[in-house]
Coordinates of C-alpha atoms in Angstrom, one line a residue:
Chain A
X27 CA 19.1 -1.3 27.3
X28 CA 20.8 -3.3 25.3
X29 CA 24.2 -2.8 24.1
X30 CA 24.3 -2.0 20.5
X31 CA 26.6 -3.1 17.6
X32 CA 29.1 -1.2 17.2
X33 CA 29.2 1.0 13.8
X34 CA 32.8 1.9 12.8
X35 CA 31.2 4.4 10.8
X36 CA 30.4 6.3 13.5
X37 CA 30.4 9.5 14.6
X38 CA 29.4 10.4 11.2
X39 CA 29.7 13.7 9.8
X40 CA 26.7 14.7 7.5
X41 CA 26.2 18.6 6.2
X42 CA 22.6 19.8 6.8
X43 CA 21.5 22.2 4.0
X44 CA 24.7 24.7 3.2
X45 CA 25.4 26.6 6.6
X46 CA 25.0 23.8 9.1
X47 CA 26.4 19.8 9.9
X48 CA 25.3 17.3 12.2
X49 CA 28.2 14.5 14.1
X50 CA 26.2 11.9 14.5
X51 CA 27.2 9.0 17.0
X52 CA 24.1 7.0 16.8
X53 CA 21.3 5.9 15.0
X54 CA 19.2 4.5 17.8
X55 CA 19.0 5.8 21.2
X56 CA 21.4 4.7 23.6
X57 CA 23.4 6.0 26.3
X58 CA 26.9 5.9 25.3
X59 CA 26.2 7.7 22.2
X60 CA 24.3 10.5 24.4
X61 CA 27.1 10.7 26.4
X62 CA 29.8 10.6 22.9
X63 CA 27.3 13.9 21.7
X64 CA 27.7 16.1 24.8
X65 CA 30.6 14.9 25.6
X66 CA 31.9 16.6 21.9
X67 CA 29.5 19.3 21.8
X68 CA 31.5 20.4 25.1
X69 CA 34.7 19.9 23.0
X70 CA 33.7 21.7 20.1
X71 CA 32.3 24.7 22.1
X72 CA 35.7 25.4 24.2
X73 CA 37.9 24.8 20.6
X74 CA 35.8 27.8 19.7
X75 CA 36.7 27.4 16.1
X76 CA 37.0 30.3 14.0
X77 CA 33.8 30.3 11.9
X78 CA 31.6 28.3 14.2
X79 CA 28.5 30.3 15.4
X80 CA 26.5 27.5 17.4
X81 CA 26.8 24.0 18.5
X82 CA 23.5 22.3 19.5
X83 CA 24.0 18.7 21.3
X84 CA 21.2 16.7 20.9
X85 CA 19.6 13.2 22.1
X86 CA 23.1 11.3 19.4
X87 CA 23.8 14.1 17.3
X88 CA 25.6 17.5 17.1
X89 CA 24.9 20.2 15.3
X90 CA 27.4 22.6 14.5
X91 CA 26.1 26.0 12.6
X92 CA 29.2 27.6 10.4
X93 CA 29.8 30.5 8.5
X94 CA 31.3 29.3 4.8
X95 CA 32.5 33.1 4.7
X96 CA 34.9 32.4 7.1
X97 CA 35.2 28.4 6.9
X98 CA 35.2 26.1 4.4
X99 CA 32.5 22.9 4.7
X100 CA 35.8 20.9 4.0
X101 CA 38.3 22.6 6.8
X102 CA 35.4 22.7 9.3
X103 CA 35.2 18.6 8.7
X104 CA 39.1 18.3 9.1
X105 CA 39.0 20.3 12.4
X106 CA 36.1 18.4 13.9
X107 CA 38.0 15.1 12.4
X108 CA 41.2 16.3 14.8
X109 CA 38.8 16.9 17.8
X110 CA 37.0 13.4 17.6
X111 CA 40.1 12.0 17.5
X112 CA 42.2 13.6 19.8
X113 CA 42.2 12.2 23.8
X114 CA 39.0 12.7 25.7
X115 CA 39.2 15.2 28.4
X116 CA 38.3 14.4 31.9
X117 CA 34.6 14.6 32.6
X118 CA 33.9 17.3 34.4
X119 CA 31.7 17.1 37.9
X120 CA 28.6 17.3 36.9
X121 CA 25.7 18.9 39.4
X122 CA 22.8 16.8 40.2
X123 CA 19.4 18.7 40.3
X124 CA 16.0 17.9 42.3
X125 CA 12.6 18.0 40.4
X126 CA 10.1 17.7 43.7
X127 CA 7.1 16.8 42.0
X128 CA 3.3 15.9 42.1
X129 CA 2.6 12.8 41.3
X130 CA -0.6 13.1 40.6
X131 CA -0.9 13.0 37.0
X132 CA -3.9 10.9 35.0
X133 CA -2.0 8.6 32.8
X134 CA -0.2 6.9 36.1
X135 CA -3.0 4.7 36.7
X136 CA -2.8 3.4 33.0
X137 CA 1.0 2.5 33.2
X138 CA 0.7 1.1 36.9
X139 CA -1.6 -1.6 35.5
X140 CA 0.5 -1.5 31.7
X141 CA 3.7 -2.4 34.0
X142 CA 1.6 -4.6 36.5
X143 CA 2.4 -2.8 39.6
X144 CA 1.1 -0.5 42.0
X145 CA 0.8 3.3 41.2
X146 CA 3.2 3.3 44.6
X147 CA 5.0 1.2 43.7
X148 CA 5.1 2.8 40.0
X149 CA 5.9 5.9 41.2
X150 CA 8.6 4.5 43.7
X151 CA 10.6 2.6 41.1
X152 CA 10.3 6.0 38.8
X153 CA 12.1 8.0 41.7
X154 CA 14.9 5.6 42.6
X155 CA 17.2 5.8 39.3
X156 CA 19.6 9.2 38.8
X157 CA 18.7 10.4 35.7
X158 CA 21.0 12.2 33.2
X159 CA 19.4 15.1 30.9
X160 CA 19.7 13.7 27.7
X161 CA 19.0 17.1 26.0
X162 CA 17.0 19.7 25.5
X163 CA 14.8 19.9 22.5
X164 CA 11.2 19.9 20.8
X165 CA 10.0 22.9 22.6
X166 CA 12.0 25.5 24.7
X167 CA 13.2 24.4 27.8
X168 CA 11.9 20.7 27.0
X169 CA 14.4 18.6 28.4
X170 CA 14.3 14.5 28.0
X171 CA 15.7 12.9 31.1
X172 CA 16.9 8.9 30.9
X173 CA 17.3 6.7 31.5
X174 CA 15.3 4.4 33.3
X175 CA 15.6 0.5 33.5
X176 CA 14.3 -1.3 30.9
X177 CA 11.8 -2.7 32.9
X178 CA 9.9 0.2 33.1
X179 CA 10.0 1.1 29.5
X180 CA 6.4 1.8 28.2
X181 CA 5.6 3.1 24.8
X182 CA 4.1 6.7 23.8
X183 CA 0.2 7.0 23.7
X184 CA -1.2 6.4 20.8
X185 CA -3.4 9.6 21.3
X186 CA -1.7 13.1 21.4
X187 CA -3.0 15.3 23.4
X188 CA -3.3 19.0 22.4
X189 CA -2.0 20.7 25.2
X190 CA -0.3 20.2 28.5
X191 CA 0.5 22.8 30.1
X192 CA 4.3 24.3 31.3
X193 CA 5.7 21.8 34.5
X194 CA 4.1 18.8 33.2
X195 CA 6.0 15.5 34.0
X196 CA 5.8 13.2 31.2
X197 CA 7.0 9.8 31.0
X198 CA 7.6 7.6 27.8
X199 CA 10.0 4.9 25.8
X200 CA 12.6 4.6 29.1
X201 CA 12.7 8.4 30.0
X202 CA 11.1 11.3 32.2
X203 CA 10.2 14.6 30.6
X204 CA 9.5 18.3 32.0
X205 CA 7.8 20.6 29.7
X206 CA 8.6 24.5 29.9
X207 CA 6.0 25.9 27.2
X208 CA 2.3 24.2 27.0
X209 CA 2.9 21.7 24.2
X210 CA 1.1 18.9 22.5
X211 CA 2.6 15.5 23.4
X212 CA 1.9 11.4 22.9
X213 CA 3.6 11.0 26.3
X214 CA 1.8 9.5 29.5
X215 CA 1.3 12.2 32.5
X216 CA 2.5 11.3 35.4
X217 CA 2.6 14.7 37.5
X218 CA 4.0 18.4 37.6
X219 CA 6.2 20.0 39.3
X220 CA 7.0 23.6 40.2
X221 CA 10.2 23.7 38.5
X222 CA 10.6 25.5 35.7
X223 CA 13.8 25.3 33.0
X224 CA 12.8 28.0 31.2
X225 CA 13.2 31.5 31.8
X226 CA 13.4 34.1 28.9
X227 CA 14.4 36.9 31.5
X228 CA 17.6 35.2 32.3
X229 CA 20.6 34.6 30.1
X230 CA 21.4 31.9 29.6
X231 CA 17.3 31.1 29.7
X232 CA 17.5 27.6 30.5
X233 CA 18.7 25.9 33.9
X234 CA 19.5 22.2 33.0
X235 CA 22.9 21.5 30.8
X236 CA 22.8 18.4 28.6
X237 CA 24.8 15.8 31.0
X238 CA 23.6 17.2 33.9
X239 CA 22.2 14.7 36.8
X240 CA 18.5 14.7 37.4
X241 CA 16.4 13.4 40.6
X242 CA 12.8 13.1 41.1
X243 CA 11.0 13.5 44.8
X244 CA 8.1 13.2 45.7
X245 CA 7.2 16.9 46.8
Chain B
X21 CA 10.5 62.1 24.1
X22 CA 9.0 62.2 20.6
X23 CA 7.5 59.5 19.9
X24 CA 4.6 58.2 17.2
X25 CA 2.1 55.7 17.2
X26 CA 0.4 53.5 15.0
X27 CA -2.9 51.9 15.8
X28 CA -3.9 48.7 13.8
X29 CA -7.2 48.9 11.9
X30 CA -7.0 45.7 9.8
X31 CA -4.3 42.5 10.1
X32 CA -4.9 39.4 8.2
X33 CA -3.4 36.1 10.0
X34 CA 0.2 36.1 10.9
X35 CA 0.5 39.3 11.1
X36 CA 3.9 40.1 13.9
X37 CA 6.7 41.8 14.8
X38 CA 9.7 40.3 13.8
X39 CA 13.5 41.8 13.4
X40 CA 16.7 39.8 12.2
X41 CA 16.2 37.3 14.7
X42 CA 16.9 35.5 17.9
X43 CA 19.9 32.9 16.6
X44 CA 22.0 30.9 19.0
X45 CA 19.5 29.3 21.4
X46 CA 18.6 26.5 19.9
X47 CA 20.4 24.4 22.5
X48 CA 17.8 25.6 25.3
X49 CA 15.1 24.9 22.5
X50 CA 14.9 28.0 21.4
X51 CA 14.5 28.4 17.4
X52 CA 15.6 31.7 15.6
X53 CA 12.2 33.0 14.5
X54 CA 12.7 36.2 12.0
X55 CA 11.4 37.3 8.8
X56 CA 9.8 34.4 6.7
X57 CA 11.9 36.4 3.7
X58 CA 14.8 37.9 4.9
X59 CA 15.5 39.7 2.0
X60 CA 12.5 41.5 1.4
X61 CA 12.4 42.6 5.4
X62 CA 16.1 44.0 4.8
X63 CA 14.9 45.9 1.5
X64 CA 12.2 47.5 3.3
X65 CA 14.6 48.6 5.8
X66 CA 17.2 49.9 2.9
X67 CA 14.7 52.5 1.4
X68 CA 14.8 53.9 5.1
X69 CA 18.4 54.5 4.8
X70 CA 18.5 53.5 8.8
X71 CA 15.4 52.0 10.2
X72 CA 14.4 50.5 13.2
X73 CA 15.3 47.1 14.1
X74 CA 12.2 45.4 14.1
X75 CA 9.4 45.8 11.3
X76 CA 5.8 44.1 10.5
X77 CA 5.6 41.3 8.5
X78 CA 2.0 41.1 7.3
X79 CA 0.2 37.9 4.8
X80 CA -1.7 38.0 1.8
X81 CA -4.9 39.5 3.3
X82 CA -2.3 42.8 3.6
X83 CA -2.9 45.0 6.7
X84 CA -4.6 49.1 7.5
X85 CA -3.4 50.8 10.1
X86 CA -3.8 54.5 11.2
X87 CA -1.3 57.6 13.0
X88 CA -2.5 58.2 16.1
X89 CA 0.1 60.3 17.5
X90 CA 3.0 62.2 15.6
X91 CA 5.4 61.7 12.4
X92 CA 6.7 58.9 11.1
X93 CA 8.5 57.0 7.9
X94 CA 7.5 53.9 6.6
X95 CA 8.9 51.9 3.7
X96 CA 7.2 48.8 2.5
X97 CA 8.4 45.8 0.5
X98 CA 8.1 41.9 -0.4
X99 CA 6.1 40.3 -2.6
X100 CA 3.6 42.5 -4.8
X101 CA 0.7 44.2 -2.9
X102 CA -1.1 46.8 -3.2
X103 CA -0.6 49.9 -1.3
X104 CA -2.6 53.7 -0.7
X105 CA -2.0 56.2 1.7
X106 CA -5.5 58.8 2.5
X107 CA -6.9 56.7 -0.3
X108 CA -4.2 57.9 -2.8
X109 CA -2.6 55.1 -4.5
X110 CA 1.2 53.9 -4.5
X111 CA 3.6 51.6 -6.4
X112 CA 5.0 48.6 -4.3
X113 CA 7.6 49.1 -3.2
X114 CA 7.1 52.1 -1.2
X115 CA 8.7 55.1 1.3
X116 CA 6.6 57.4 2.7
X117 CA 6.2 59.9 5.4
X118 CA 3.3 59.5 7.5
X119 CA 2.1 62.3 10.4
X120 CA -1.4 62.0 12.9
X121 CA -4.5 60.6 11.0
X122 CA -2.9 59.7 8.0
X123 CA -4.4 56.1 7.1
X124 CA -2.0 53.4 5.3
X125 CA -3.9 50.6 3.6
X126 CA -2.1 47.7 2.1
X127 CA -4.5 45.3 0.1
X128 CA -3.7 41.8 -1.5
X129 CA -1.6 41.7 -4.7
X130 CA -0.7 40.0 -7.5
X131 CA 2.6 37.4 -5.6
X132 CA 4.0 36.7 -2.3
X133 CA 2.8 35.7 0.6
X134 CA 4.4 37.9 3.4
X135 CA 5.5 41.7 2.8
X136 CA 7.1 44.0 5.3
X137 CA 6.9 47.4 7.2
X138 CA 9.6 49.1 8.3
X139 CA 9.6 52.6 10.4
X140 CA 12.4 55.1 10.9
X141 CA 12.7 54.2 14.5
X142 CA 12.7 51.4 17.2
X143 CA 9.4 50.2 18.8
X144 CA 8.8 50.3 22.4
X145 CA 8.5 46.5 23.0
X146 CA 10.2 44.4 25.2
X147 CA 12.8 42.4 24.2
X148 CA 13.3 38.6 25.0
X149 CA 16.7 37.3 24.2
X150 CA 18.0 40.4 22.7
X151 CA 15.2 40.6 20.3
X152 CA 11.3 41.8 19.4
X153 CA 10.4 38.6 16.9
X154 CA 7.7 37.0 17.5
X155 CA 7.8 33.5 18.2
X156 CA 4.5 31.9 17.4
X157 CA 4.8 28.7 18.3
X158 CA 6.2 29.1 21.9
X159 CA 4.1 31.9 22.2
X160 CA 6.5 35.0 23.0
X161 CA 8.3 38.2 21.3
X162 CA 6.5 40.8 19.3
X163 CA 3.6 41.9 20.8
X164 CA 2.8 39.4 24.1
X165 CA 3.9 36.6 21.9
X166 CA 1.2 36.5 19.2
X167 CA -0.1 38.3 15.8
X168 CA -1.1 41.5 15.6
X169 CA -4.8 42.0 15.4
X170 CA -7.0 45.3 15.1
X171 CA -6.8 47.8 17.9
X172 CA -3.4 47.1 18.4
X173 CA -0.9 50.1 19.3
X174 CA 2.6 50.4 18.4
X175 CA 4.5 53.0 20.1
X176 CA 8.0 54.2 18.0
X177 CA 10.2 56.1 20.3
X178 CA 12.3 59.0 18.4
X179 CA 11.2 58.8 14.8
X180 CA 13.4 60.0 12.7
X181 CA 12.0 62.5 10.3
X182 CA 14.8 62.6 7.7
X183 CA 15.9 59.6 5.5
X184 CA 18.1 58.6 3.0
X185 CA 16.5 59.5 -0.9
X186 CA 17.1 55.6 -2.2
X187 CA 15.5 54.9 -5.6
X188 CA 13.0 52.6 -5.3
X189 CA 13.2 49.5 -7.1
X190 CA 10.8 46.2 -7.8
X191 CA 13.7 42.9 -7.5
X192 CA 13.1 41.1 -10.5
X193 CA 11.2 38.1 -9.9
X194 CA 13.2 35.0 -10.0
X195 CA 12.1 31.7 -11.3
X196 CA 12.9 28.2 -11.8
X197 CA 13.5 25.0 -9.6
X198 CA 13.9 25.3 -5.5
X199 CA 17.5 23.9 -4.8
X200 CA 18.3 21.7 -2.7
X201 CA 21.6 19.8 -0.8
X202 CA 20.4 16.0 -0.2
X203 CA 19.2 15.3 3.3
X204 CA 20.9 13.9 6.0
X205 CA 18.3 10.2 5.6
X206 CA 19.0 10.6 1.5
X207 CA 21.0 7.4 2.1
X208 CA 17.9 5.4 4.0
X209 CA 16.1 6.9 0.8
X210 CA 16.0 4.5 -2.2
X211 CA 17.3 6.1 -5.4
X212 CA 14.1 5.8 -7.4
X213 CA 12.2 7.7 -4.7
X214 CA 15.3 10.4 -4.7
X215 CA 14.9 10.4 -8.8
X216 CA 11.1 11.0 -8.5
X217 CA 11.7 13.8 -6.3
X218 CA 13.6 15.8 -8.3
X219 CA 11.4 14.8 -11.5
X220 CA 7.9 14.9 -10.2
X221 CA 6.3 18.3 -9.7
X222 CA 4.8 19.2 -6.3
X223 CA 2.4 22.2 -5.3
X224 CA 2.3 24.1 -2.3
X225 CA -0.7 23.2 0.1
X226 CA -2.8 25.5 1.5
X227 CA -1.5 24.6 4.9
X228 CA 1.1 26.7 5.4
X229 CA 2.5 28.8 8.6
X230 CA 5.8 30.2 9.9
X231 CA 6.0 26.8 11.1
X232 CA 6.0 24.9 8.1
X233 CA 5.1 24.7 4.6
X234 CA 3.3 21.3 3.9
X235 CA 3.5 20.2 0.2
X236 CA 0.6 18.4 -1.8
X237 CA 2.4 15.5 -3.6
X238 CA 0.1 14.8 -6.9
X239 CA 2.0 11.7 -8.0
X240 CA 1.8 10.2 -5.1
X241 CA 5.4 9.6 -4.5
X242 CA 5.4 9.5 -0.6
X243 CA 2.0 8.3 -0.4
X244 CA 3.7 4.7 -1.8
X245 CA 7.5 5.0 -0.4
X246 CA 6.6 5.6 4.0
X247 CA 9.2 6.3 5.5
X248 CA 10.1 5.2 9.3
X249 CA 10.4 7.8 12.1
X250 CA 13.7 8.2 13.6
X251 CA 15.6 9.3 16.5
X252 CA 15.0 13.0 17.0
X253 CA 18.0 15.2 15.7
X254 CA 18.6 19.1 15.4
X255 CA 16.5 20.4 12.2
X256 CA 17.0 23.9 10.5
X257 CA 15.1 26.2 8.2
X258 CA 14.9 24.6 4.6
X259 CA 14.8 21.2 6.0
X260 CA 12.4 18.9 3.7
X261 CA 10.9 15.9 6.2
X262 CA 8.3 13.4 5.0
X263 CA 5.6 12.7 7.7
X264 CA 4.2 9.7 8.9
X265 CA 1.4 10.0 6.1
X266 CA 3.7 10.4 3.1
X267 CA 2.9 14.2 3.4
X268 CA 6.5 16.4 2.5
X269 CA 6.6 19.6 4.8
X270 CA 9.5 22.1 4.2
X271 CA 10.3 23.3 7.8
X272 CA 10.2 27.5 8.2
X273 CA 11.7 29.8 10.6
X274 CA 9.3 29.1 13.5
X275 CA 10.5 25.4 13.0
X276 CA 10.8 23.1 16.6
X277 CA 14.3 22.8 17.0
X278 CA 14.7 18.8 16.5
X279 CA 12.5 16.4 14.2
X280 CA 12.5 12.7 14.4
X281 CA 11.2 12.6 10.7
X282 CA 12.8 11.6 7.8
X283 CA 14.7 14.7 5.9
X284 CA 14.9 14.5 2.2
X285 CA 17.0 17.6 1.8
X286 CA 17.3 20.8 2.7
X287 CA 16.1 24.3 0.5
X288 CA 19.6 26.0 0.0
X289 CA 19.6 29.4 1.3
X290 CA 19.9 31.6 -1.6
X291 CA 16.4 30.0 -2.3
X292 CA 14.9 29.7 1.1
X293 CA 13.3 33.9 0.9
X294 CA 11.5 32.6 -2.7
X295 CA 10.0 29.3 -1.4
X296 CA 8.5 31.1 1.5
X297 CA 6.6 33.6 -1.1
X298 CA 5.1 30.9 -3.0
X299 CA 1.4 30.4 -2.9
X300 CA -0.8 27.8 -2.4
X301 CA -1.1 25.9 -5.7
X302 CA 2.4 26.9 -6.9
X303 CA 3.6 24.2 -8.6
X304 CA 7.5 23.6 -7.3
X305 CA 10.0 21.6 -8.3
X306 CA 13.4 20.8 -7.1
X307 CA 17.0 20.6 -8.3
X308 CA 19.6 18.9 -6.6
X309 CA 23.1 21.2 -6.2
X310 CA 26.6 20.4 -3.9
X311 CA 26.7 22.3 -0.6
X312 CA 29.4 24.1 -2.6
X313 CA 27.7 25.0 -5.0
X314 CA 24.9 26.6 -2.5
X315 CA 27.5 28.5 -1.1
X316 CA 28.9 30.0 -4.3
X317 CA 25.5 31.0 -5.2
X318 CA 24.7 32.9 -1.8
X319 CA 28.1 34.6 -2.2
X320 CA 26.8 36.0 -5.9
X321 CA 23.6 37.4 -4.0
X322 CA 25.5 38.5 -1.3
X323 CA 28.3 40.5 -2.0

């Protein structure tokens, strides 16, 4: 990816409806602002600010849920102001998980001739990059994985399908994606795995943390 | 263990359980879910005194069901329906005591689109996350994750028989514009598309769910002004995006956690309860106000 220019207005702090803001550090997708979102979301859920019920890191963005009854829209900007400015802390070690998969999925054919190689060879290159979860979004347990040299980058179908079902690998615009509910989606299939984020027994109900590292095998 | 049970006889679409809630997930990708109008599904729960947690929130078509098994009360309220109990008649809202065979009809009414049931006790239902709502769009909560339909049964484990005598009492219905805080894209939005918003008169669609509330646009003010989509970002409740079509959509409690369209702003909450009982062909129109402003309104209803 490209590196992009730099925007000395970001992060930017916007308010979303009157309960709720979003810290944005990006308007394109690209890692270093992924990594600025859960880098602060981690910073802003260990301040545990009086006031603050939820902070959601997302693809660039942050959301941060507040109670007004406790603090203002104004202090809660100040406070986030002082964290985004203060020293970053040491990244913590981060575990590195291992989606054994199937590649077997129908859209791989497609993309092997899209990207002028091999399905092998396709499914190869897909395998050989540690991955970062971006986030987790769209659906529960839905996690966007990236990110994957540009020279692999393909754009979404044009055609949504309805429904694929929970385990489905999907791969689109430089990233890999698990689904954890059947969903409806414009990616390409590649495969499926057994792995599964999501489970609403558990608490939390999700395995994969936002920053997390991320390997496919071939299973 | 006492216990009563209800059996479903009739259920129009969209017909679940739902309590206050599952908040604080969203970061798995998990919305909140809950009532579509959260103040109506607490006032049917207030006539109770106490109540169970969880109630039914039922649409226009309204909803029948029988006692099947031992004593029960029920308190009903949100929008206007109609209401009988064995046939005999009742003013919306309503409290009543129900025991075996009794038969509870609630028909379609004059406003709303969502009204609620509420039972002196807890039902036996699993909970996911800490809670019985329903999520219908990942499919779990309630009832094995989808609406109730007839033939259902509902098991409520140690009714209480007693409640608290509250005076019933109609809320006035409110009217006037939908506010709103500008959207987080308001800046990628020029301001004579911004202007038109809050001039132009929209109506609600027929296509409407706990999803989302599209919104027919009669001027054609999106149909001319198309936005681009946009990185995905964290959405909520209220939130306003514009499709790829120029259609506006007012995102509802079963919302998917992030959006990559275009927001124009977001329904405050001291408005969200009314917008959701507004029916198809409603016209609505919006009015811009601070995110203080919002605020100091919701205290006023509030406290």
């Amino acid at each position: 990816m490209s590196a992009p220019a730099p925007r000395p207005d970001l992060p930017l702090l916007q308010p979303l409806g009157d309960s709720a803001l979003l810290v944005r550090f990006g308007a394109s997708l690209d890692p270093a602002a992924n990594r600025a979102a859960i880098g602060f979301a981690n910073v802003m859920a260990k301040a545990a600010l009086p006031g603050v019920i939820e902070v959601v890191p997302s693809l660039v963005s942050v959301l941060v849920r507040y109670s007004w009854s406790i603090i203002s829209l104004a202090n809660l900007m100040g406070e986030i102001r002082l964290l985004l400015s203060a020293p970053k802390p040491e990244q913590a070690a981060t575990i590195t998980h291992v989606a054994a998969t199937i590649f077997d999925g129908e859209d791989i054919a497609d993309l092997a001739v899209h990207l002028e190689i091999s399905p092998a060879e396709f499914i190869r290159r897909h395998n050989e990059t540690a991955l970062t979860v971006l986030a987790t979004g769209f659906a529960p347990g839905f996690v966007y994985c990236g990110f994957h040299p540009e020279a692999l980058n393909v754009p979404r179908r044009s055609m949504v399908r309805a429904k694929v079902p929970a385990g489905t690998v999907l791969f689109a615009a430089g990233q890999t994606a698990i689904t954890s509910t059947p969903i409806p989606t414009g990616w390409h299939i590649i495969g499926h795995t057994a792995f599964r984020n999501l489970d609403l027994a558990q608490t939390p109900p999700t395995t994969l943390r936002a920053g997390d590292g991320i390997r496919f095998e071939v299973a | 263990m006492d216990y009563a049970r209800i059996r479903i006889i009739r259920a129009g679409p969209l017909t679940t359980i739902q309590d206050a809630g599952r908040p604080g997930w969203l970061a798995h990708g998990i919305g909140a879910s809950g009532p579509m109008d959260r103040g109506s599904f607490d006032r049917a729960g207030f006539w109770l005194g106490a109540s169970g947690r969880a109630g039914i929130e039922f649409s226009r078509n309204g909803l029948s069901l029988e006692i099947d098994h031992g004593r029960i009360v029920v308190a009903g309220d949100g929008g206007h329906f109609g209401v009988a109990i064995n046939g005999r008649r009742k003013k919306w809202p309503f409290r009543a005591a129900l025991k075996r065979d009794d038969f509870l009809e609630i028909t379609p009414g004059s406003a709303g689109n969502y009204g609620y049931l509420r039972f002196s006790g807890d039902f036996e239902l699993p909970e996911v996350l800490d809670s019985y709502a329903t999520n219908t769009i990942a499919g779990f909560g309630g009832v094995e994750g989808r609406s109730l339909r007839p033939a259902d049964e509902l098991t409520i484990i140690n009714p209480r028989l007693r409640v608290e005598s509250r005076n019933l009492s109609a809320m006035p219905a409110e009217t006037g514009p939908i506010r709103i805080t500008w959207g987080l894209h308001a800046d990628m939005i020029p301001d004579f598309v911004r202007q038109g918003f809050i001039e132009r008169p929209f109506l609600i669609s027929d296509k409407l769910d706990r999803m989302g509330v599209r919104l027919d646009d009669p001027t054609g003010l999106f149909r001319d002004f198309l936005l681009r989509s946009l990185i995905s970002d964290p959405v909520l409740p209220g939130d306003i995006q514009i499709l790829g079509d120029g259609t506006p959509v007012v995102l509802m409690v079963d919302h998917q956690p992030t959006g990559g369209y275009p927001r124009v702003g977001t329904i405050i909450g001291a408005d969200f309860d009314r917008f959701a009982q507004l029916r198809p062909g409603t016209e609505v129109r919006f009015e811009p106000v601070s995110v203080e402003r919002a605020q100091t309104i919701r205290r006023s209803i509030i406290v």
